Every structure is written in C-alpha cells, then in structure tokens.
Amino acid sequence: MSSLPNVHQAEPIPTDARVAIDALLQSGDLFRYTAPQDAPVTLLEQEFAELLGSRFALAVSSCSAALFLSLKALDLPRDARVLIPGFTFGAVPSAVVHADCIPVLCEVAENYRIDMADFEARLDGVQAVIISHMRGHTSDMDAIMALCNARDIPVIEDAAHSLGTTWHGRNLGTIGKIGCFSFQSYKMINAGEGGIMVTDDPDLIARAVIMSGAYEHNWKKHTVLHDAFARWQNKLPLYNQRMSNLAAAVIRPQLPELARRVRDGRANHDYVAARLNTSPWMLVPEKLAPEVRAPDSIQFNMVGMTGDQIRAFSDVSEAAGIKVQVFGLSTDNARAFWNWEFLPEKTDLPQTRAMLMKACDVRLPVQLSRADLDAVADILLAAAEQVMGETRAYGT
Ligand SMILES: *Cc1c(COP(=O)(O)O)cnc(C)c1O
C-alpha cells in the first residue's frame, strides 16, 4: 500500500495571515479595543456577519464562551433548565453549568440527529434550547423551530462544527435566535482557539458584547451600534472572553477559502461514505433532505457486530494506520454523556447510549487526495472483513 494519509494534518494557513500578523507584531496592537477603528477583530465580525447573512456578530475566545454568553444574554434565571442533545461535546453541558443553568438531555437517534418525539416530551419547563449540530449533523430544524416558537423558547444553535452547512439553503447558525461557531483547530476555520456568535437581535448582541468584556465605552468600537448598548452600560458583569487581534488575523484570510473547503470536504465525505456503504458491516446514515453538509470527518455505525468485534475493528484499523474513535467505547470520551459526571441531574438515554456504542468517527481533512481517501476506505473495509471473516458477497 502507498503511504498513509495523516488525518490529523491541518491545512496550511494562507500566507496573507503572515503579513497581517507581522504588521500586528510591529505595532504591538494586539488588543481589539486599542485602535480607534478597523481592528482585525472588528473587521472579522463585519465579514463574518455578512458571510452568514446575520445582522450582528461578536468574536470571542471560543465557541464555549459564545455558548455561555448566549445563555447569559438571554438573561435566564439561576437553575433555568436548558435542553441539549445527549450526543454532543462535553463543552456544551459545561457551558450550561457555567451559566448557572441545568442541562436537560434528550435522546439522539441512530442517524446522530435529535429524536424529535423525545425532544418534544422533554420540552415542558425548559427555558432555552441548545441544538448542537454534532459533527455537523443537522437535526430537523423545521420541527425544532415550530415546537420552540409555539412555546416561546429561545433556540441557540451550537454550529461549532457546522460552518458552511445549509438547511433549506440557509446557513446553519442563523435559524435559531443565536448561532455559535468555533475556530478551534479541528473545525473548518483554524485559529487554534476562537469562537464567534451571530444574531439578528439588537438587545442580545448588546448584552453579549458588554459581557464579553467591552468595559467602559468600548462597545462604541462595534460597528453596528444602537440604543441597547447605552442601556446596558454598567448593568452587566464583564466576563472578559474577548478575541485577540492575532486570532482574527489568522481567521480573516481563511474566510475566502471556506467555500472551497466545504465543497472538497463534502465530496471527500460522500466518496468515502459510498465505499463504506458497500460493506455489510458499516452504514453511513443518510442526511435529512433540506441539509447540505460541510463535513471534515465521517461517522458510521457498525452493523451486526458485538461490542468486542467493534473494539477489534477499531484496533485493527488503528494498527493499519487509521484511528477510529468509537464514541462509547474509548475511555473517558468527552462525547459520551455518561462521562459528564459534573451534571447536576443524571439521565439515562438508552437509545443514545446504544448508538454511541457502535458509532465510529474518522477524521477526513478536506485536503486529502482521492488516493488518500481510497487508502482510508481500504483500511476500514479490510479491518471489518478481517474481524467478521471474508464476506462471500457484498450487500447480502
Ligand atoms: C468544538 C465544539 C465545541 C467547542 O468549541 P470550542 O471553540 O473548543 O469551545 C462545541 N460544540 C461542538 C459541537 C464542537 O464540535
């Protein structure tokens, strides 16, 4: 076999970033509120809002900070109940706890999307909802918005891993009241760390801007101004979760790359998915019809295998050079809800648990070549066959 792809390799940052960083290092102007105008963070907010089709954007230190500030901006009372999916990253329930709220978990189906019947059954008494589009898999946003709008429950979209995904042609993160994104290295745009939130609501953005650390009159350096800022001056705590100009300088030159990354990521994913689906032992679930995905990884369920066989499949794949994470089988996995021991209320979610015990996760960085993708698929297909014995005929 030819050389193995490195599925942990990041794409190089565009060289324009180097020029911008050099200028920042020369001037020492790293804080977003030093320059009277046009700081890189401010320009990023304008460009990102325009890219998404939102009125306002606020760049912060992480998507977790954006989720926390979203809950704070909604002015939820202490111990408010916030519904989240049972399949998400540990940062999501953590942001809820950080905001002095109580995470309420709902079931997620075999296709990694929220189980709508269970979601509806748990909505009573809930004061906000965070829809986490885990690994970019979009739940039924039409049904979610209908249920939440009817009850006047605000929806925050955790679109950390969904930048570039659309639903009925609309960008994910712009469907709920607030959308939150991540610039951590494993996401579509990489600044090491960073996050951003978007909303069309002037009061919410004013509150979030001030709480993010726009102390005194620094909010005046945000470009879309309105009365709400002055109204909230000195009324809110300052949590100092601002973004540095250095991060914005790394992010801005990547925005024009997004469309290509999304296109390549989707083509790569769909190519590998079609190959894996030829195996009787693997199934890549279908997306929902209104969704156009922007994947940089692939998830699939093992079919007809015991836990030990799935473990063996993962070991054989890793020995051959491709790391397969089975969400529910790896120790201390931050995406397995039973490891969130910090939750104030425990729930068992048998359906989500069963899914996590057979759901596999493999990174597929967008820059992989067709040969790389074939190498990944070959290893996974061979590992399944080795564990389950030679299959006589595919698809039977
Ligand atoms: C990465 C991720 C987060 C956390 O983002 P940070 O910027 O690291 O805080 C939250 N939710 C999902 C679905 C993610 O993939």
mmCIF file of C-alpha atoms and ligand atoms in Angstrom:
data_model
loop_
_atom_site.group_PDB
_atom_site.id
_atom_site.type_symbol
_atom_site.label_atom_id
_atom_site.label_comp_id
_atom_site.label_asym_id
_atom_site.label_seq_id
_atom_site.Cartn_x
_atom_site.Cartn_y
_atom_site.Cartn_z
ATOM 1 C CA MET A 1 0.000 0.000 0.000
ATOM 2 C CA SER A 2 1.159 3.551 -0.714
ATOM 3 C CA SER A 3 1.953 5.975 2.108
ATOM 4 C CA LEU A 4 -0.795 6.537 4.640
ATOM 5 C CA PRO A 5 -2.610 9.853 4.838
ATOM 6 C CA ASN A 6 -2.128 11.842 8.027
ATOM 7 C CA VAL A 7 -5.711 12.542 9.063
ATOM 8 C CA HIS A 8 -4.516 14.859 11.830
ATOM 9 C CA GLN A 9 -2.625 17.201 9.492
ATOM 10 C CA ALA A 10 -4.110 20.718 9.325
ATOM 11 C CA GLU A 11 -4.252 22.713 6.096
ATOM 12 C CA PRO A 12 -1.588 25.479 5.985
ATOM 13 C CA ILE A 13 -2.824 28.956 6.982
ATOM 14 C CA PRO A 14 -2.928 31.300 3.931
ATOM 15 C CA THR A 15 0.226 33.432 3.604
ATOM 16 C CA ASP A 16 -1.842 36.655 3.863
ATOM 17 C CA ALA A 17 -2.163 35.857 7.555
ATOM 18 C CA ARG A 18 1.608 36.159 7.918
ATOM 19 C CA VAL A 19 1.604 39.678 6.510
ATOM 20 C CA ALA A 20 -1.216 40.726 8.858
ATOM 21 C CA ILE A 21 0.490 39.126 11.878
ATOM 22 C CA ASP A 22 3.793 40.778 11.020
ATOM 23 C CA ALA A 23 2.092 44.185 10.976
ATOM 24 C CA LEU A 24 0.485 43.433 14.351
ATOM 25 C CA LEU A 25 3.819 42.345 15.819
ATOM 26 C CA GLN A 26 5.419 45.552 14.534
ATOM 27 C CA SER A 27 2.738 47.782 16.038
ATOM 28 C CA GLY A 28 2.158 45.683 19.154
ATOM 29 C CA ASP A 29 -1.546 46.392 18.658
ATOM 30 C CA LEU A 30 -2.917 43.023 19.792
ATOM 31 C CA PHE A 31 -5.899 44.128 21.897
ATOM 32 C CA ARG A 32 -9.136 44.513 19.963
ATOM 33 C CA TYR A 33 -10.126 47.813 21.588
ATOM 34 C CA THR A 34 -6.824 49.750 21.270
ATOM 35 C CA ALA A 35 -7.234 51.057 17.714
ATOM 36 C CA PRO A 36 -9.990 53.647 17.218
ATOM 37 C CA GLN A 37 -11.388 51.643 14.308
ATOM 38 C CA ASP A 38 -10.808 48.769 11.868
ATOM 39 C CA ALA A 39 -9.158 46.427 14.383
ATOM 40 C CA PRO A 40 -8.828 42.919 12.866
ATOM 41 C CA VAL A 41 -11.420 41.549 15.346
ATOM 42 C CA THR A 42 -13.939 44.234 14.334
ATOM 43 C CA LEU A 43 -13.321 43.600 10.637
ATOM 44 C CA LEU A 44 -13.741 39.853 11.222
ATOM 45 C CA GLU A 45 -17.110 40.475 12.885
ATOM 46 C CA GLN A 46 -18.297 42.533 9.895
ATOM 47 C CA GLU A 47 -17.066 39.980 7.364
ATOM 48 C CA PHE A 48 -18.470 37.001 9.251
ATOM 49 C CA ALA A 49 -21.907 38.575 9.733
ATOM 50 C CA GLU A 50 -22.017 39.344 6.023
ATOM 51 C CA LEU A 51 -20.867 35.839 5.075
ATOM 52 C CA LEU A 52 -23.588 34.238 7.201
ATOM 53 C CA GLY A 53 -26.329 36.753 6.404
ATOM 54 C CA SER A 54 -26.740 37.915 10.020
ATOM 55 C CA ARG A 55 -27.120 41.468 11.361
ATOM 56 C CA PHE A 56 -24.577 41.131 14.180
ATOM 57 C CA ALA A 57 -21.527 39.066 15.075
ATOM 58 C CA LEU A 58 -19.379 39.007 18.223
ATOM 59 C CA ALA A 59 -15.973 37.315 18.122
ATOM 60 C CA VAL A 60 -14.864 35.713 21.397
ATOM 61 C CA SER A 61 -12.246 33.353 22.818
ATOM 62 C CA SER A 62 -14.032 30.067 21.984
ATOM 63 C CA CYS A 63 -17.356 28.562 20.950
ATOM 64 C CA SER A 64 -17.782 27.558 24.605
ATOM 65 C CA ALA A 65 -17.530 31.260 25.543
ATOM 66 C CA ALA A 66 -20.067 32.076 22.809
ATOM 67 C CA LEU A 67 -22.495 29.470 24.206
ATOM 68 C CA PHE A 68 -22.005 30.779 27.759
ATOM 69 C CA LEU A 69 -22.524 34.406 26.675
ATOM 70 C CA SER A 70 -25.601 33.376 24.654
ATOM 71 C CA LEU A 71 -27.225 31.902 27.758
ATOM 72 C CA LYS A 72 -26.224 34.969 29.802
ATOM 73 C CA ALA A 73 -27.518 37.321 27.094
ATOM 74 C CA LEU A 74 -30.900 35.563 27.276
ATOM 75 C CA ASP A 75 -30.992 36.588 30.955
ATOM 76 C CA LEU A 76 -32.059 33.157 32.157
ATOM 77 C CA PRO A 77 -32.647 32.846 35.886
ATOM 78 C CA ARG A 78 -30.341 30.694 38.016
ATOM 79 C CA ASP A 79 -31.187 26.979 37.635
ATOM 80 C CA ALA A 80 -33.066 27.537 34.374
ATOM 81 C CA ARG A 81 -33.448 24.267 32.515
ATOM 82 C CA VAL A 82 -31.662 24.147 29.154
ATOM 83 C CA LEU A 83 -32.413 21.265 26.783
ATOM 84 C CA ILE A 84 -29.408 19.859 24.909
ATOM 85 C CA PRO A 85 -28.898 16.703 22.839
ATOM 86 C CA GLY A 86 -27.456 13.663 24.629
ATOM 87 C CA PHE A 87 -24.866 13.370 21.844
ATOM 88 C CA THR A 88 -22.616 16.408 21.850
ATOM 89 C CA PHE A 89 -19.190 17.529 23.033
ATOM 90 C CA GLY A 90 -18.688 17.918 26.800
ATOM 91 C CA ALA A 91 -18.154 21.673 26.279
ATOM 92 C CA VAL A 92 -21.910 22.093 25.685
ATOM 93 C CA PRO A 93 -23.273 20.847 29.040
ATOM 94 C CA SER A 94 -20.253 22.611 30.581
ATOM 95 C CA ALA A 95 -21.296 25.979 29.112
ATOM 96 C CA VAL A 96 -24.787 25.415 30.552
ATOM 97 C CA VAL A 97 -23.393 24.655 34.012
ATOM 98 C CA HIS A 98 -21.033 27.651 33.711
ATOM 99 C CA ALA A 99 -24.083 29.878 33.106
ATOM 100 C CA ASP A 100 -25.680 28.543 36.344
ATOM 101 C CA CYS A 101 -28.294 26.601 34.378
ATOM 102 C CA ILE A 102 -29.231 22.919 34.464
ATOM 103 C CA PRO A 103 -28.617 20.781 31.351
ATOM 104 C CA VAL A 104 -31.583 18.562 30.418
ATOM 105 C CA LEU A 105 -30.555 15.822 27.976
ATOM 106 C CA CYS A 106 -32.693 14.371 25.198
ATOM 107 C CA GLU A 107 -32.285 11.256 23.096
ATOM 108 C CA VAL A 108 -30.420 11.222 19.806
ATOM 109 C CA ALA A 109 -31.265 8.702 17.092
ATOM 110 C CA GLU A 110 -29.054 6.250 15.164
ATOM 111 C CA ASN A 111 -28.574 8.935 12.489
ATOM 112 C CA TYR A 112 -26.900 11.238 15.101
ATOM 113 C CA ARG A 113 -29.846 13.660 14.983
ATOM 114 C CA ILE A 114 -32.180 14.629 17.823
ATOM 115 C CA ASP A 115 -35.059 12.185 18.400
ATOM 116 C CA MET A 116 -37.941 14.599 17.892
ATOM 117 C CA ALA A 117 -40.516 12.654 19.927
ATOM 118 C CA ASP A 118 -38.193 12.588 22.943
ATOM 119 C CA PHE A 119 -37.263 16.250 22.390
ATOM 120 C CA GLU A 120 -40.928 17.263 22.449
ATOM 121 C CA ALA A 121 -41.627 15.116 25.508
ATOM 122 C CA ARG A 122 -38.880 16.902 27.479
ATOM 123 C CA LEU A 123 -39.714 20.490 26.450
ATOM 124 C CA ASP A 124 -42.091 21.304 29.308
ATOM 125 C CA GLY A 125 -40.379 23.501 31.902
ATOM 126 C CA VAL A 126 -37.404 24.160 29.619
ATOM 127 C CA GLN A 127 -36.385 27.835 29.303
ATOM 128 C CA ALA A 128 -33.857 27.590 26.483
ATOM 129 C CA VAL A 129 -32.665 25.008 23.983
ATOM 130 C CA ILE A 130 -29.168 24.473 22.590
ATOM 131 C CA ILE A 131 -29.221 22.495 19.364
ATOM 132 C CA SER A 132 -25.777 21.032 18.960
ATOM 133 C CA HIS A 133 -25.234 20.049 15.345
ATOM 134 C CA MET A 134 -22.760 17.395 16.450
ATOM 135 C CA ARG A 135 -20.059 16.668 13.851
ATOM 136 C CA GLY A 136 -22.130 18.889 11.561
ATOM 137 C CA HIS A 137 -25.158 16.538 11.539
ATOM 138 C CA THR A 138 -28.230 18.755 11.381
ATOM 139 C CA SER A 139 -31.324 17.808 13.332
ATOM 140 C CA ASP A 140 -34.799 18.602 11.976
ATOM 141 C CA MET A 141 -34.655 22.386 12.375
ATOM 142 C CA ASP A 142 -38.162 22.835 10.922
ATOM 143 C CA ALA A 143 -39.711 20.690 13.638
ATOM 144 C CA ILE A 144 -37.462 22.136 16.360
ATOM 145 C CA MET A 145 -38.278 25.757 15.477
ATOM 146 C CA ALA A 146 -42.007 25.010 15.232
ATOM 147 C CA LEU A 147 -42.065 23.373 18.683
ATOM 148 C CA CYS A 148 -39.901 26.056 20.322
ATOM 149 C CA ASN A 149 -41.605 29.037 18.677
ATOM 150 C CA ALA A 150 -45.001 27.734 19.776
ATOM 151 C CA ARG A 151 -43.733 27.750 23.382
ATOM 152 C CA ASP A 152 -41.639 30.913 23.067
ATOM 153 C CA ILE A 153 -38.461 29.001 23.960
ATOM 154 C CA PRO A 154 -35.283 30.610 22.536
ATOM 155 C CA VAL A 155 -33.079 28.339 20.417
ATOM 156 C CA ILE A 156 -29.285 28.652 20.455
ATOM 157 C CA GLU A 157 -27.541 26.778 17.651
ATOM 158 C CA ASP A 158 -24.206 25.214 18.540
ATOM 159 C CA ALA A 159 -22.859 25.306 14.980
ATOM 160 C CA ALA A 160 -19.240 24.866 16.160
ATOM 161 C CA HIS A 161 -18.715 22.124 13.614
ATOM 162 C CA SER A 162 -21.258 23.256 11.013
ATOM 163 C CA LEU A 163 -19.738 26.320 9.389
ATOM 164 C CA GLY A 164 -20.815 26.195 5.731
ATOM 165 C CA THR A 165 -23.700 23.761 6.278
ATOM 166 C CA THR A 166 -27.086 24.895 4.958
ATOM 167 C CA TRP A 167 -30.701 23.943 5.747
ATOM 168 C CA HIS A 168 -33.216 24.813 3.010
ATOM 169 C CA GLY A 169 -30.372 26.948 1.606
ATOM 170 C CA ARG A 170 -29.976 28.955 4.816
ATOM 171 C CA ASN A 171 -26.742 28.956 6.780
ATOM 172 C CA LEU A 172 -26.817 26.915 9.926
ATOM 173 C CA GLY A 173 -26.400 29.172 12.937
ATOM 174 C CA THR A 174 -28.867 31.720 11.504
ATOM 175 C CA ILE A 175 -32.024 29.666 12.067
ATOM 176 C CA GLY A 176 -32.252 29.915 15.863
ATOM 177 C CA LYS A 177 -32.080 33.154 17.857
ATOM 178 C CA ILE A 178 -28.300 32.888 18.253
ATOM 179 C CA GLY A 179 -25.696 30.807 16.408
ATOM 180 C CA CYS A 180 -22.279 29.917 17.861
ATOM 181 C CA PHE A 181 -19.188 28.789 15.912
ATOM 182 C CA SER A 182 -15.691 27.585 16.785
ATOM 183 C CA PHE A 183 -12.277 28.382 15.261
ATOM 184 C CA GLN A 184 -10.530 25.639 17.250
ATOM 185 C CA SER A 185 -8.060 23.689 15.092
ATOM 186 C CA TYR A 186 -10.366 20.753 14.282
ATOM 187 C CA LYS A 187 -13.051 22.977 12.762
ATOM 188 C CA MET A 188 -13.465 24.302 9.202
ATOM 189 C CA ILE A 189 -11.535 27.527 10.030
ATOM 190 C CA ASN A 190 -8.494 27.122 12.272
ATOM 191 C CA ALA A 191 -7.093 29.739 14.633
ATOM 192 C CA GLY A 192 -6.034 27.262 17.302
ATOM 193 C CA GLU A 193 -8.703 28.761 19.542
ATOM 194 C CA GLY A 194 -11.550 31.182 18.968
ATOM 195 C CA GLY A 195 -15.288 31.478 18.559
ATOM 196 C CA ILE A 196 -17.970 33.771 17.231
ATOM 197 C CA MET A 197 -21.695 34.247 17.758
ATOM 198 C CA VAL A 198 -24.260 35.690 15.338
ATOM 199 C CA THR A 199 -27.768 37.036 15.915
ATOM 200 C CA ASP A 200 -30.253 39.492 14.444
ATOM 201 C CA ASP A 201 -31.423 40.619 17.889
ATOM 202 C CA PRO A 202 -30.015 44.072 18.876
ATOM 203 C CA ASP A 203 -30.647 43.640 22.592
ATOM 204 C CA LEU A 204 -28.989 40.209 22.743
ATOM 205 C CA ILE A 205 -25.877 41.385 20.899
ATOM 206 C CA ALA A 206 -25.555 44.485 23.092
ATOM 207 C CA ARG A 207 -25.717 42.381 26.247
ATOM 208 C CA ALA A 208 -23.275 39.788 24.867
ATOM 209 C CA VAL A 209 -20.803 42.452 23.672
ATOM 210 C CA ILE A 210 -20.688 44.117 27.092
ATOM 211 C CA MET A 211 -20.407 40.819 28.981
ATOM 212 C CA SER A 212 -17.650 39.604 26.603
ATOM 213 C CA GLY A 213 -15.518 42.397 28.087
ATOM 214 C CA ALA A 214 -16.411 45.674 26.311
ATOM 215 C CA TYR A 215 -15.842 47.643 29.507
ATOM 216 C CA GLU A 216 -16.478 51.396 29.757
ATOM 217 C CA HIS A 217 -17.400 52.657 26.298
ATOM 218 C CA ASN A 218 -15.507 50.105 24.250
ATOM 219 C CA TRP A 219 -18.821 48.949 22.784
ATOM 220 C CA LYS A 220 -18.678 52.118 20.670
ATOM 221 C CA LYS A 221 -15.975 50.407 18.592
ATOM 222 C CA HIS A 222 -18.507 47.797 17.425
ATOM 223 C CA THR A 223 -19.705 48.840 14.020
ATOM 224 C CA VAL A 224 -23.449 48.242 14.175
ATOM 225 C CA LEU A 225 -24.499 50.483 17.080
ATOM 226 C CA HIS A 226 -27.911 51.133 18.574
ATOM 227 C CA ASP A 227 -29.574 52.286 21.787
ATOM 228 C CA ALA A 228 -29.372 48.952 23.594
ATOM 229 C CA PHE A 229 -25.630 49.327 24.265
ATOM 230 C CA ALA A 230 -26.018 52.517 26.322
ATOM 231 C CA ARG A 231 -28.960 50.968 28.146
ATOM 232 C CA TRP A 232 -26.857 48.030 29.373
ATOM 233 C CA GLN A 233 -23.726 50.050 30.215
ATOM 234 C CA ASN A 234 -22.508 49.152 33.742
ATOM 235 C CA LYS A 235 -25.528 46.892 34.303
ATOM 236 C CA LEU A 236 -23.803 43.610 33.432
ATOM 237 C CA PRO A 237 -20.734 41.677 34.609
ATOM 238 C CA LEU A 238 -17.634 41.719 32.404
ATOM 239 C CA TYR A 239 -16.522 38.141 31.759
ATOM 240 C CA ASN A 240 -13.561 39.088 29.522
ATOM 241 C CA GLN A 241 -13.859 36.449 26.834
ATOM 242 C CA ARG A 242 -12.629 38.700 24.037
ATOM 243 C CA MET A 243 -10.790 37.589 20.922
ATOM 244 C CA SER A 244 -7.239 38.818 20.307
ATOM 245 C CA ASN A 245 -6.313 40.625 17.083
ATOM 246 C CA LEU A 246 -3.790 37.829 16.427
ATOM 247 C CA ALA A 247 -6.574 35.234 16.196
ATOM 248 C CA ALA A 248 -8.611 37.485 13.913
ATOM 249 C CA ALA A 249 -5.559 37.961 11.668
ATOM 250 C CA VAL A 250 -5.300 34.173 11.314
ATOM 251 C CA ILE A 251 -9.034 33.734 10.671
ATOM 252 C CA ARG A 252 -9.784 36.519 8.172
ATOM 253 C CA PRO A 253 -7.645 35.177 5.258
ATOM 254 C CA GLN A 254 -9.353 31.786 5.696
ATOM 255 C CA LEU A 255 -12.883 33.129 5.121
ATOM 256 C CA PRO A 256 -12.430 33.229 1.314
ATOM 257 C CA GLU A 257 -11.238 29.592 1.500
ATOM 258 C CA LEU A 258 -14.427 28.410 3.186
ATOM 259 C CA ALA A 259 -16.496 27.678 0.060
ATOM 260 C CA ARG A 260 -13.718 25.504 -1.380
ATOM 261 C CA ARG A 261 -13.145 23.681 1.913
ATOM 262 C CA VAL A 262 -16.864 22.973 2.210
ATOM 263 C CA ARG A 263 -17.059 21.688 -1.367
ATOM 264 C CA ASP A 264 -13.985 19.474 -1.005
ATOM 265 C CA GLY A 265 -14.995 18.229 2.436
ATOM 266 C CA ARG A 266 -18.417 17.203 1.167
ATOM 267 C CA ALA A 267 -17.030 15.483 -1.942
ATOM 268 C CA ASN A 268 -14.448 13.613 0.176
ATOM 269 C CA HIS A 269 -17.050 12.545 2.696
ATOM 270 C CA ASP A 270 -19.525 11.356 0.087
ATOM 271 C CA TYR A 271 -16.837 9.391 -1.751
ATOM 272 C CA VAL A 272 -15.716 7.532 1.369
ATOM 273 C CA ALA A 273 -19.351 7.079 2.506
ATOM 274 C CA ALA A 274 -20.247 5.360 -0.780
ATOM 275 C CA ARG A 275 -17.287 2.990 -0.402
ATOM 276 C CA LEU A 276 -18.031 2.151 3.252
ATOM 277 C CA ASN A 277 -21.693 1.533 2.437
ATOM 278 C CA THR A 278 -20.642 -1.335 0.136
ATOM 279 C CA SER A 279 -19.723 -3.253 3.297
ATOM 280 C CA PRO A 280 -22.419 -5.257 5.086
ATOM 281 C CA TRP A 281 -20.766 -4.243 8.390
ATOM 282 C CA MET A 282 -20.829 -0.456 8.051
ATOM 283 C CA LEU A 283 -23.579 2.088 7.496
ATOM 284 C CA VAL A 284 -23.232 5.831 6.951
ATOM 285 C CA PRO A 285 -26.670 7.242 7.875
ATOM 286 C CA GLU A 286 -28.463 9.439 5.338
ATOM 287 C CA LYS A 287 -28.623 13.173 5.989
ATOM 288 C CA LEU A 288 -32.030 14.860 6.190
ATOM 289 C CA ALA A 289 -33.367 16.196 2.871
ATOM 290 C CA PRO A 290 -33.097 20.017 3.499
ATOM 291 C CA GLU A 291 -29.488 19.724 4.677
ATOM 292 C CA VAL A 292 -26.374 20.370 2.543
ATOM 293 C CA ARG A 293 -23.453 19.222 4.652
ATOM 294 C CA ALA A 294 -19.935 20.604 5.231
ATOM 295 C CA PRO A 295 -18.103 17.616 6.753
ATOM 296 C CA ASP A 296 -14.424 17.354 7.718
ATOM 297 C CA SER A 297 -14.864 13.885 9.221
ATOM 298 C CA ILE A 298 -17.037 10.826 8.694
ATOM 299 C CA GLN A 299 -19.270 8.967 11.135
ATOM 300 C CA PHE A 300 -20.677 5.498 10.516
ATOM 301 C CA ASN A 301 -22.391 2.776 12.521
ATOM 302 C CA MET A 302 -21.085 -0.759 12.734
ATOM 303 C CA VAL A 303 -23.820 -3.228 11.786
ATOM 304 C CA GLY A 304 -24.370 -6.713 13.222
ATOM 305 C CA MET A 305 -21.216 -6.648 15.371
ATOM 306 C CA THR A 306 -20.820 -7.273 19.083
ATOM 307 C CA GLY A 307 -19.022 -4.771 21.290
ATOM 308 C CA ASP A 308 -15.893 -6.951 21.212
ATOM 309 C CA GLN A 309 -15.983 -7.140 17.411
ATOM 310 C CA ILE A 310 -16.345 -3.358 17.183
ATOM 311 C CA ARG A 311 -13.401 -2.954 19.538
ATOM 312 C CA ALA A 312 -11.370 -5.380 17.411
ATOM 313 C CA PHE A 313 -12.333 -3.443 14.254
ATOM 314 C CA SER A 314 -11.097 -0.231 15.839
ATOM 315 C CA ASP A 315 -7.831 -1.891 16.955
ATOM 316 C CA VAL A 316 -7.160 -3.459 13.537
ATOM 317 C CA SER A 317 -7.828 -0.118 11.790
ATOM 318 C CA GLU A 318 -5.528 1.729 14.148
ATOM 319 C CA ALA A 319 -2.769 -0.844 13.705
ATOM 320 C CA ALA A 320 -3.108 -0.317 9.942
ATOM 321 C CA GLY A 321 -2.709 3.426 10.435
ATOM 322 C CA ILE A 322 -6.224 4.905 10.688
ATOM 323 C CA LYS A 323 -7.542 5.913 14.073
ATOM 324 C CA VAL A 324 -11.213 5.038 14.534
ATOM 325 C CA GLN A 325 -12.858 6.540 17.575
ATOM 326 C CA VAL A 326 -15.921 4.622 18.752
ATOM 327 C CA PHE A 327 -17.615 7.309 20.842
ATOM 328 C CA GLY A 328 -18.962 4.962 23.508
ATOM 329 C CA LEU A 329 -16.015 2.543 23.672
ATOM 330 C CA SER A 330 -12.993 4.778 24.163
ATOM 331 C CA THR A 331 -12.174 5.577 27.796
ATOM 332 C CA ASP A 332 -13.277 8.958 29.135
ATOM 333 C CA ASN A 333 -14.704 10.077 25.778
ATOM 334 C CA ALA A 334 -15.929 13.679 26.147
ATOM 335 C CA ARG A 335 -18.789 12.937 23.725
ATOM 336 C CA ALA A 336 -20.287 10.113 25.821
ATOM 337 C CA PHE A 337 -22.900 11.593 28.147
ATOM 338 C CA TRP A 338 -22.178 9.124 30.984
ATOM 339 C CA ASN A 339 -18.728 10.700 31.332
ATOM 340 C CA TRP A 340 -20.271 14.097 32.161
ATOM 341 C CA GLU A 341 -20.102 13.359 35.879
ATOM 342 C CA PHE A 342 -20.342 17.086 36.680
ATOM 343 C CA LEU A 343 -24.006 17.212 35.614
ATOM 344 C CA PRO A 344 -26.334 18.240 38.458
ATOM 345 C CA GLU A 345 -29.023 15.843 37.177
ATOM 346 C CA LYS A 346 -28.339 12.417 35.687
ATOM 347 C CA THR A 347 -30.456 10.887 32.938
ATOM 348 C CA ASP A 348 -30.011 7.595 31.162
ATOM 349 C CA LEU A 349 -30.593 7.736 27.446
ATOM 350 C CA PRO A 350 -30.725 4.100 26.288
ATOM 351 C CA GLN A 351 -31.178 4.927 22.613
ATOM 352 C CA THR A 352 -28.295 7.426 22.536
ATOM 353 C CA ARG A 353 -26.119 5.009 24.530
ATOM 354 C CA ALA A 354 -26.780 2.182 22.050
ATOM 355 C CA MET A 355 -25.862 4.485 19.155
ATOM 356 C CA LEU A 356 -22.645 5.647 20.851
ATOM 357 C CA MET A 357 -21.545 2.020 21.358
ATOM 358 C CA LYS A 358 -21.424 1.403 17.597
ATOM 359 C CA ALA A 359 -20.862 4.865 16.099
ATOM 360 C CA CYS A 360 -17.379 5.384 14.665
ATOM 361 C CA ASP A 361 -15.614 8.653 13.973
ATOM 362 C CA VAL A 362 -12.766 9.121 11.480
ATOM 363 C CA ARG A 363 -11.264 12.469 10.561
ATOM 364 C CA LEU A 364 -11.225 13.338 6.841
ATOM 365 C CA PRO A 365 -9.385 16.660 6.479
ATOM 366 C CA VAL A 366 -10.569 18.499 3.382
ATOM 367 C CA GLN A 367 -7.136 18.497 1.700
ATOM 368 C CA LEU A 368 -6.981 14.673 1.360
ATOM 369 C CA SER A 369 -6.439 13.429 -2.198
ATOM 370 C CA ARG A 370 -8.511 10.728 -3.870
ATOM 371 C CA ALA A 371 -5.635 8.285 -3.232
ATOM 372 C CA ASP A 372 -5.640 9.253 0.455
ATOM 373 C CA LEU A 373 -9.392 8.688 0.635
ATOM 374 C CA ASP A 374 -9.030 5.287 -1.001
ATOM 375 C CA ALA A 375 -6.295 4.385 1.483
ATOM 376 C CA VAL A 376 -8.621 5.288 4.383
ATOM 377 C CA ALA A 377 -11.568 3.371 2.906
ATOM 378 C CA ASP A 378 -9.371 0.341 2.046
ATOM 379 C CA ILE A 379 -8.126 0.112 5.628
ATOM 380 C CA LEU A 380 -11.604 0.375 7.150
ATOM 381 C CA LEU A 381 -13.142 -2.136 4.731
ATOM 382 C CA ALA A 382 -10.273 -4.581 5.230
ATOM 383 C CA ALA A 383 -10.451 -4.232 9.021
ATOM 384 C CA ALA A 384 -14.179 -5.045 9.041
ATOM 385 C CA GLU A 385 -13.601 -8.068 6.811
ATOM 386 C CA GLN A 386 -10.712 -9.299 8.909
ATOM 387 C CA VAL A 387 -12.821 -9.135 12.066
ATOM 388 C CA MET A 388 -16.003 -10.574 10.599
ATOM 389 C CA GLY A 389 -14.386 -13.100 8.248
ATOM 390 C CA GLU A 390 -14.307 -12.916 4.497
ATOM 391 C CA THR A 391 -17.743 -11.931 3.269
ATOM 392 C CA ARG A 392 -18.879 -14.083 0.392
ATOM 393 C CA ALA A 393 -20.796 -11.381 -1.429
ATOM 394 C CA TYR A 394 -21.125 -7.722 -0.609
ATOM 395 C CA GLY A 395 -24.535 -6.340 0.222
ATOM 396 C CA THR A 396 -26.072 -9.654 1.297
HETATM 397 C C1 LIG B 1 -15.630 22.040 19.046
HETATM 398 C C2 LIG B 1 -17.022 22.040 19.524
HETATM 399 C C3 LIG B 1 -17.418 22.836 20.609
HETATM 400 C C4 LIG B 1 -16.445 23.639 21.436
HETATM 401 O O1 LIG B 1 -15.778 24.635 20.713
HETATM 402 P P1 LIG B 1 -14.578 25.434 21.438
HETATM 403 O O2 LIG B 1 -14.299 26.566 20.493
HETATM 404 O O3 LIG B 1 -13.427 24.496 21.551
HETATM 405 O O4 LIG B 1 -15.072 25.901 22.751
HETATM 406 C C5 LIG B 1 -18.750 22.822 20.973
HETATM 407 N N1 LIG B 1 -19.655 22.077 20.304
HETATM 408 C C6 LIG B 1 -19.316 21.301 19.253
HETATM 409 C C7 LIG B 1 -20.364 20.521 18.533
HETATM 410 C C8 LIG B 1 -17.986 21.245 18.832
HETATM 411 O O5 LIG B 1 -17.658 20.462 17.807
#
